[in-house]
Coordinates of C-alpha atoms in Angstrom, one line a residue:
Chain A
X13 CA 56.5 102.0 68.0
X14 CA 55.2 104.2 70.8
X15 CA 51.7 104.0 69.5
X16 CA 51.9 100.2 69.5
X17 CA 53.2 100.2 73.1
X18 CA 50.4 102.6 74.2
X19 CA 47.7 100.4 72.6
X20 CA 49.1 97.3 74.4
X21 CA 49.4 98.8 77.9
X22 CA 46.4 97.7 80.0
X23 CA 44.1 100.0 82.0
X24 CA 42.6 103.4 81.4
X25 CA 44.5 106.5 80.4
X26 CA 45.8 107.1 84.0
X27 CA 47.0 103.5 84.3
X28 CA 48.6 103.6 80.9
X29 CA 50.4 106.9 81.7
X30 CA 51.7 105.5 85.0
X31 CA 52.9 102.3 83.4
X32 CA 54.5 104.2 80.5
X33 CA 56.4 106.4 83.0
X34 CA 57.5 103.3 84.9
X35 CA 58.7 101.8 81.6
X36 CA 60.6 104.9 80.6
X37 CA 62.3 105.1 84.1
X38 CA 63.2 101.4 83.8
X39 CA 64.9 101.9 80.4
X40 CA 66.8 105.0 81.7
X41 CA 68.0 103.1 84.7
X42 CA 69.1 100.2 82.6
X43 CA 71.0 102.6 80.3
X44 CA 72.7 104.6 83.1
X45 CA 73.8 101.7 85.3
X46 CA 74.3 98.8 82.9
X47 CA 74.7 99.8 79.3
X48 CA 76.7 103.1 79.6
X49 CA 79.3 101.7 82.1
X50 CA 79.8 98.8 79.7
X51 CA 80.0 101.0 76.5
X52 CA 82.2 103.7 78.0
X53 CA 85.6 102.1 78.3
X54 CA 85.2 101.1 74.6
X55 CA 85.0 104.8 73.5
X56 CA 88.1 106.7 72.5
X57 CA 87.8 110.0 74.4
X58 CA 88.8 108.7 77.9
X59 CA 92.5 108.3 77.2
X60 CA 94.6 110.4 79.7
X61 CA 97.9 108.5 79.9
X62 CA 100.9 108.6 77.6
X63 CA 102.0 105.5 75.7
X64 CA 98.6 103.7 75.2
Chain B
X170 CA 39.9 98.3 44.1
X171 CA 42.9 100.4 42.8
X172 CA 41.9 103.1 45.3
X173 CA 41.9 100.7 48.2
X174 CA 45.4 99.6 47.2
X175 CA 46.6 103.1 47.2
X176 CA 45.1 103.9 50.6
X177 CA 46.7 100.8 52.1
X178 CA 50.1 101.6 50.5
X179 CA 50.1 105.2 51.8
X180 CA 49.0 103.9 55.3
X181 CA 52.0 101.5 55.3
X182 CA 54.3 104.3 54.2
X183 CA 53.0 106.5 57.0
X184 CA 53.6 103.8 59.6
X185 CA 57.1 103.3 58.3
X186 CA 57.9 107.0 58.3
X187 CA 56.6 107.5 61.8
X188 CA 58.5 104.4 63.1
X189 CA 61.7 105.8 61.6
X190 CA 61.1 109.2 63.1
X191 CA 60.4 107.7 66.5
X192 CA 63.6 105.7 66.3
X193 CA 65.7 108.7 65.4
X194 CA 64.2 110.8 68.3
X195 CA 64.8 107.9 70.7
X196 CA 68.4 107.7 69.5
X197 CA 68.8 111.4 70.2
X198 CA 67.4 111.1 73.7
X199 CA 69.7 108.1 74.4
X200 CA 72.8 110.1 73.3
X201 CA 71.7 113.1 75.5
X202 CA 71.3 110.7 78.4
X203 CA 74.8 109.4 77.8
X204 CA 76.2 113.0 77.9
X205 CA 74.4 113.5 81.2
X206 CA 75.9 110.2 82.4
X207 CA 79.4 111.2 81.5
X208 CA 79.1 114.7 83.0
X209 CA 77.1 114.1 86.1
X210 CA 76.5 110.4 87.0
X211 CA 80.1 109.4 86.8
X212 CA 81.0 112.4 89.0
X213 CA 78.4 111.2 91.6
X214 CA 79.7 107.7 91.6
X215 CA 83.3 108.9 91.8
X216 CA 82.5 111.2 94.8
X217 CA 81.3 108.3 96.7
X218 CA 84.2 106.1 95.7
X219 CA 86.7 108.8 96.7
X220 CA 85.2 109.1 100.1
X221 CA 85.5 105.4 100.6
X222 CA 89.1 105.4 99.4
X223 CA 89.9 108.3 101.7
X224 CA 88.6 106.4 104.8
X225 CA 90.5 103.3 103.7
X226 CA 93.8 105.1 103.2
X227 CA 93.5 107.0 106.5
X228 CA 92.8 103.8 108.4
X229 CA 95.8 102.1 106.7
X230 CA 98.1 105.0 107.7
X231 CA 96.9 104.9 111.3
X232 CA 97.4 101.2 111.6
X233 CA 100.6 100.9 109.7
X234 CA 103.7 100.2 111.9
X235 CA 106.3 103.0 111.6
X236 CA 109.0 102.6 109.1
X237 CA 109.5 102.6 105.3
X238 CA 106.5 101.6 103.2
X239 CA 106.7 98.6 100.9
X240 CA 108.8 99.3 97.8
X241 CA 105.9 98.8 95.3
X242 CA 102.3 99.5 96.0
X243 CA 99.8 96.9 94.7
X244 CA 97.9 98.0 91.6
X245 CA 94.6 99.5 92.7
X246 CA 95.7 100.3 96.2
X247 CA 95.6 103.9 97.4
X248 CA 99.0 105.5 97.4
X249 CA 98.8 109.1 98.4
X250 CA 96.4 112.0 98.8
X251 CA 97.0 114.9 96.4
X252 CA 96.2 118.6 97.2
X253 CA 96.2 121.3 94.5
X254 CA 95.2 124.6 96.3
X255 CA 94.9 126.5 92.9
X256 CA 92.0 124.2 92.0
X257 CA 90.2 125.0 95.3
X258 CA 91.1 125.0 99.0
X259 CA 89.1 121.8 99.4
X260 CA 90.7 120.1 96.4
X261 CA 91.9 116.7 97.7
X262 CA 92.0 113.4 95.7
X263 CA 93.2 109.9 96.7
X264 CA 95.7 108.7 94.1
X265 CA 95.7 105.0 93.3
X266 CA 98.5 102.8 92.0
X267 CA 98.0 102.0 88.3
X268 CA 96.7 103.9 85.2
X269 CA 94.2 101.4 83.8
X270 CA 90.6 102.6 83.4
X271 CA 89.7 100.6 86.5
X272 CA 91.9 102.8 88.7
X273 CA 91.3 106.1 86.7
X274 CA 87.6 105.8 87.1
X275 CA 88.1 105.9 90.9
X276 CA 90.7 108.7 91.0
X277 CA 94.0 109.9 89.7
X278 CA 96.4 107.0 88.9
X279 CA 100.1 106.7 89.6
X280 CA 102.1 105.3 86.6
X281 CA 103.6 102.0 88.0
X282 CA 107.4 102.0 88.0
X283 CA 107.7 105.8 88.3
X284 CA 109.1 107.3 91.6
X285 CA 107.0 107.4 94.7
X286 CA 106.1 110.7 96.4
X287 CA 109.2 112.5 97.8
X288 CA 111.7 110.3 96.0
X289 CA 114.3 111.2 93.5
X290 CA 112.9 110.6 90.0
X291 CA 109.6 111.5 88.5
X292 CA 106.3 110.8 90.3
X293 CA 103.9 110.5 87.3
X294 CA 100.1 110.7 87.8
X295 CA 97.3 110.5 85.2
X296 CA 93.8 111.7 85.7
X297 CA 90.5 112.2 83.9
X298 CA 89.8 115.6 82.5
X299 CA 86.0 115.2 82.0
X300 CA 83.8 112.9 84.0
X301 CA 84.8 110.4 86.8
X302 CA 85.1 113.3 89.2
X303 CA 87.0 115.3 86.6
X304 CA 90.1 115.6 88.8
X305 CA 92.2 117.3 86.1
X306 CA 89.5 119.4 84.4
X307 CA 91.2 122.7 85.3
X308 CA 94.8 121.5 85.1
X309 CA 95.4 124.3 82.5
X310 CA 94.8 126.9 85.3
X311 CA 98.0 126.0 87.1
X312 CA 100.7 128.6 86.8
X313 CA 104.5 128.4 87.5
X314 CA 105.2 128.2 91.3
X315 CA 101.8 126.7 92.1
X316 CA 102.1 124.0 94.8
X317 CA 100.9 120.4 94.4
X318 CA 101.1 118.6 97.7
X319 CA 101.3 114.8 98.1
X320 CA 100.5 113.3 101.5
X321 CA 101.8 109.8 102.3
X322 CA 101.7 107.7 105.5
X323 CA 104.4 109.8 107.2
X324 CA 105.3 112.8 105.0
X325 CA 104.1 115.8 103.1
X326 CA 105.9 116.5 99.8
X327 CA 105.4 119.9 98.3
X328 CA 106.0 120.2 94.5
X329 CA 106.0 123.5 92.6
X330 CA 105.1 123.9 88.9
X331 CA 108.3 124.7 87.0
X332 CA 108.8 128.1 85.4
X333 CA 109.1 131.7 86.4
X334 CA 106.4 132.6 89.0
X335 CA 106.9 136.3 88.4
X336 CA 106.6 136.4 84.6
X337 CA 104.4 133.3 84.4
X338 CA 106.8 131.8 81.9
X339 CA 106.5 128.0 81.9
X340 CA 109.8 127.6 80.0
X341 CA 112.0 129.6 82.3
X342 CA 113.5 126.8 84.4
X343 CA 117.2 126.4 83.9
X344 CA 116.8 122.6 83.6
X345 CA 115.0 123.2 80.3
X346 CA 112.0 121.2 81.6
X347 CA 108.8 123.2 80.8
X348 CA 106.2 123.6 83.6
X349 CA 103.4 122.9 81.1
X350 CA 103.4 121.3 77.7
X351 CA 100.9 119.9 75.2
X352 CA 102.1 116.7 73.5
X353 CA 101.1 113.8 71.4
X354 CA 100.0 110.7 73.3
X355 CA 103.0 108.8 72.0
X356 CA 105.5 111.1 73.7
X357 CA 106.4 108.7 76.5
X358 CA 109.5 110.6 77.8
X359 CA 107.4 113.1 79.8
X360 CA 107.3 110.4 82.5
X361 CA 111.0 109.6 82.4
X362 CA 113.0 109.9 85.7
X363 CA 114.1 113.3 84.3
X364 CA 111.1 114.6 82.3
X365 CA 111.8 114.8 78.6
X366 CA 115.1 112.9 78.9
X367 CA 115.6 109.2 77.8
X368 CA 113.6 106.7 79.9
X369 CA 116.8 105.1 81.1
X370 CA 118.6 108.4 81.9
X371 CA 119.3 109.0 85.6
X372 CA 117.1 111.3 87.6
X373 CA 118.4 114.9 87.9
X374 CA 116.0 115.8 90.7
X375 CA 112.7 114.9 92.4
X376 CA 109.9 115.7 89.9
X377 CA 106.1 115.4 89.6
X378 CA 104.3 115.0 86.3
X379 CA 100.6 115.2 85.8
X380 CA 99.0 114.0 82.5
X381 CA 95.5 114.4 81.2
X382 CA 93.7 114.6 77.9
X383 CA 93.7 117.7 75.7
X384 CA 91.7 119.5 74.5
X385 CA 88.8 118.9 76.8
X386 CA 86.4 116.2 75.5
X387 CA 89.1 114.9 73.1
X388 CA 92.0 112.4 73.3
X389 CA 94.0 113.8 70.5
X390 CA 96.7 115.3 72.7
X391 CA 97.9 115.3 76.3
X392 CA 98.2 118.2 78.6
X393 CA 101.2 117.7 80.8
X394 CA 102.3 119.6 84.0
X395 CA 105.8 119.2 85.4
X396 CA 106.7 120.3 88.9
X397 CA 109.8 119.9 91.1
X398 CA 110.1 119.1 94.8
X399 CA 110.3 122.2 96.9
X400 CA 112.7 121.5 99.8
X401 CA 112.7 118.1 101.5
X402 CA 109.5 116.2 102.4
X403 CA 108.2 117.2 105.8
X404 CA 107.4 114.7 108.5
X405 CA 103.7 114.6 109.4
X406 CA 104.6 114.4 113.1
X407 CA 106.2 117.8 112.8
X408 CA 103.4 119.4 110.8
X409 CA 100.2 117.5 111.5
X410 CA 98.1 120.1 109.7
X411 CA 100.2 120.1 106.5
X412 CA 102.9 122.3 104.9
X413 CA 102.4 126.1 104.5
X414 CA 101.7 125.5 100.8
X415 CA 98.3 124.1 101.7
X416 CA 97.4 127.5 103.2
X417 CA 98.3 129.4 100.0
X418 CA 102.0 130.0 100.5

């Protein structure tokens, strides 16, 4: 998977590395600010009230 | 010919194994990132939100005409500012009306329908233990006699955790209400007008109840703190810098 991505990134080694870093940061941002806030209320360990 | 087949097959197997390995490592990194999100990112977001709420509630209190507040706060509206000196001299959280996740992710939430600060009955407040600013992370550090101060538009209400402050015995209050208890999530009567009595029983005093999850990182049980109003609420015009309990007395 990662090998395939590496082979398909354009540019030389430096360019590939920079693009790969950008890609990783993008995925992390997406996870932190979109996916996790959506997933979290659906998980069971956040209940702090009685009666729910 | 047969050898070529074998080489191709082992190559495919290697690709498959590597792909599976990469997938598992990626999954692990995502889970770690989620832990970091829960422990740090939600705290950061909550800090910012609490600062906004603080400004909002202070502005509302300044602009509000004198007189009694509306009988019921709107769900999601800031209701009071809570101080717990035992958890730090700078411990101050804006409490919102409502205990849905939408409110609890912003700060401690007041159970709708329970008493308001300073009133007879039971002021019940829920808060997150871990993440979202972790307002109630160290609730188990409270000992009998510890003050919890609620600030509203015009008044300071000082509550003290029930029990014997000298011996540290949570069960020593003559009312029989424990200062601290660990219960099942289904035990609704902790937020009754008189804690641990029937939900429709009359209030026998002015109480404060704090609930959070227990043990940490789990939702199996609830940690509950009960406190009782210490004296009458104090007008803010008389004590602009807060009751003595805020300065460790």
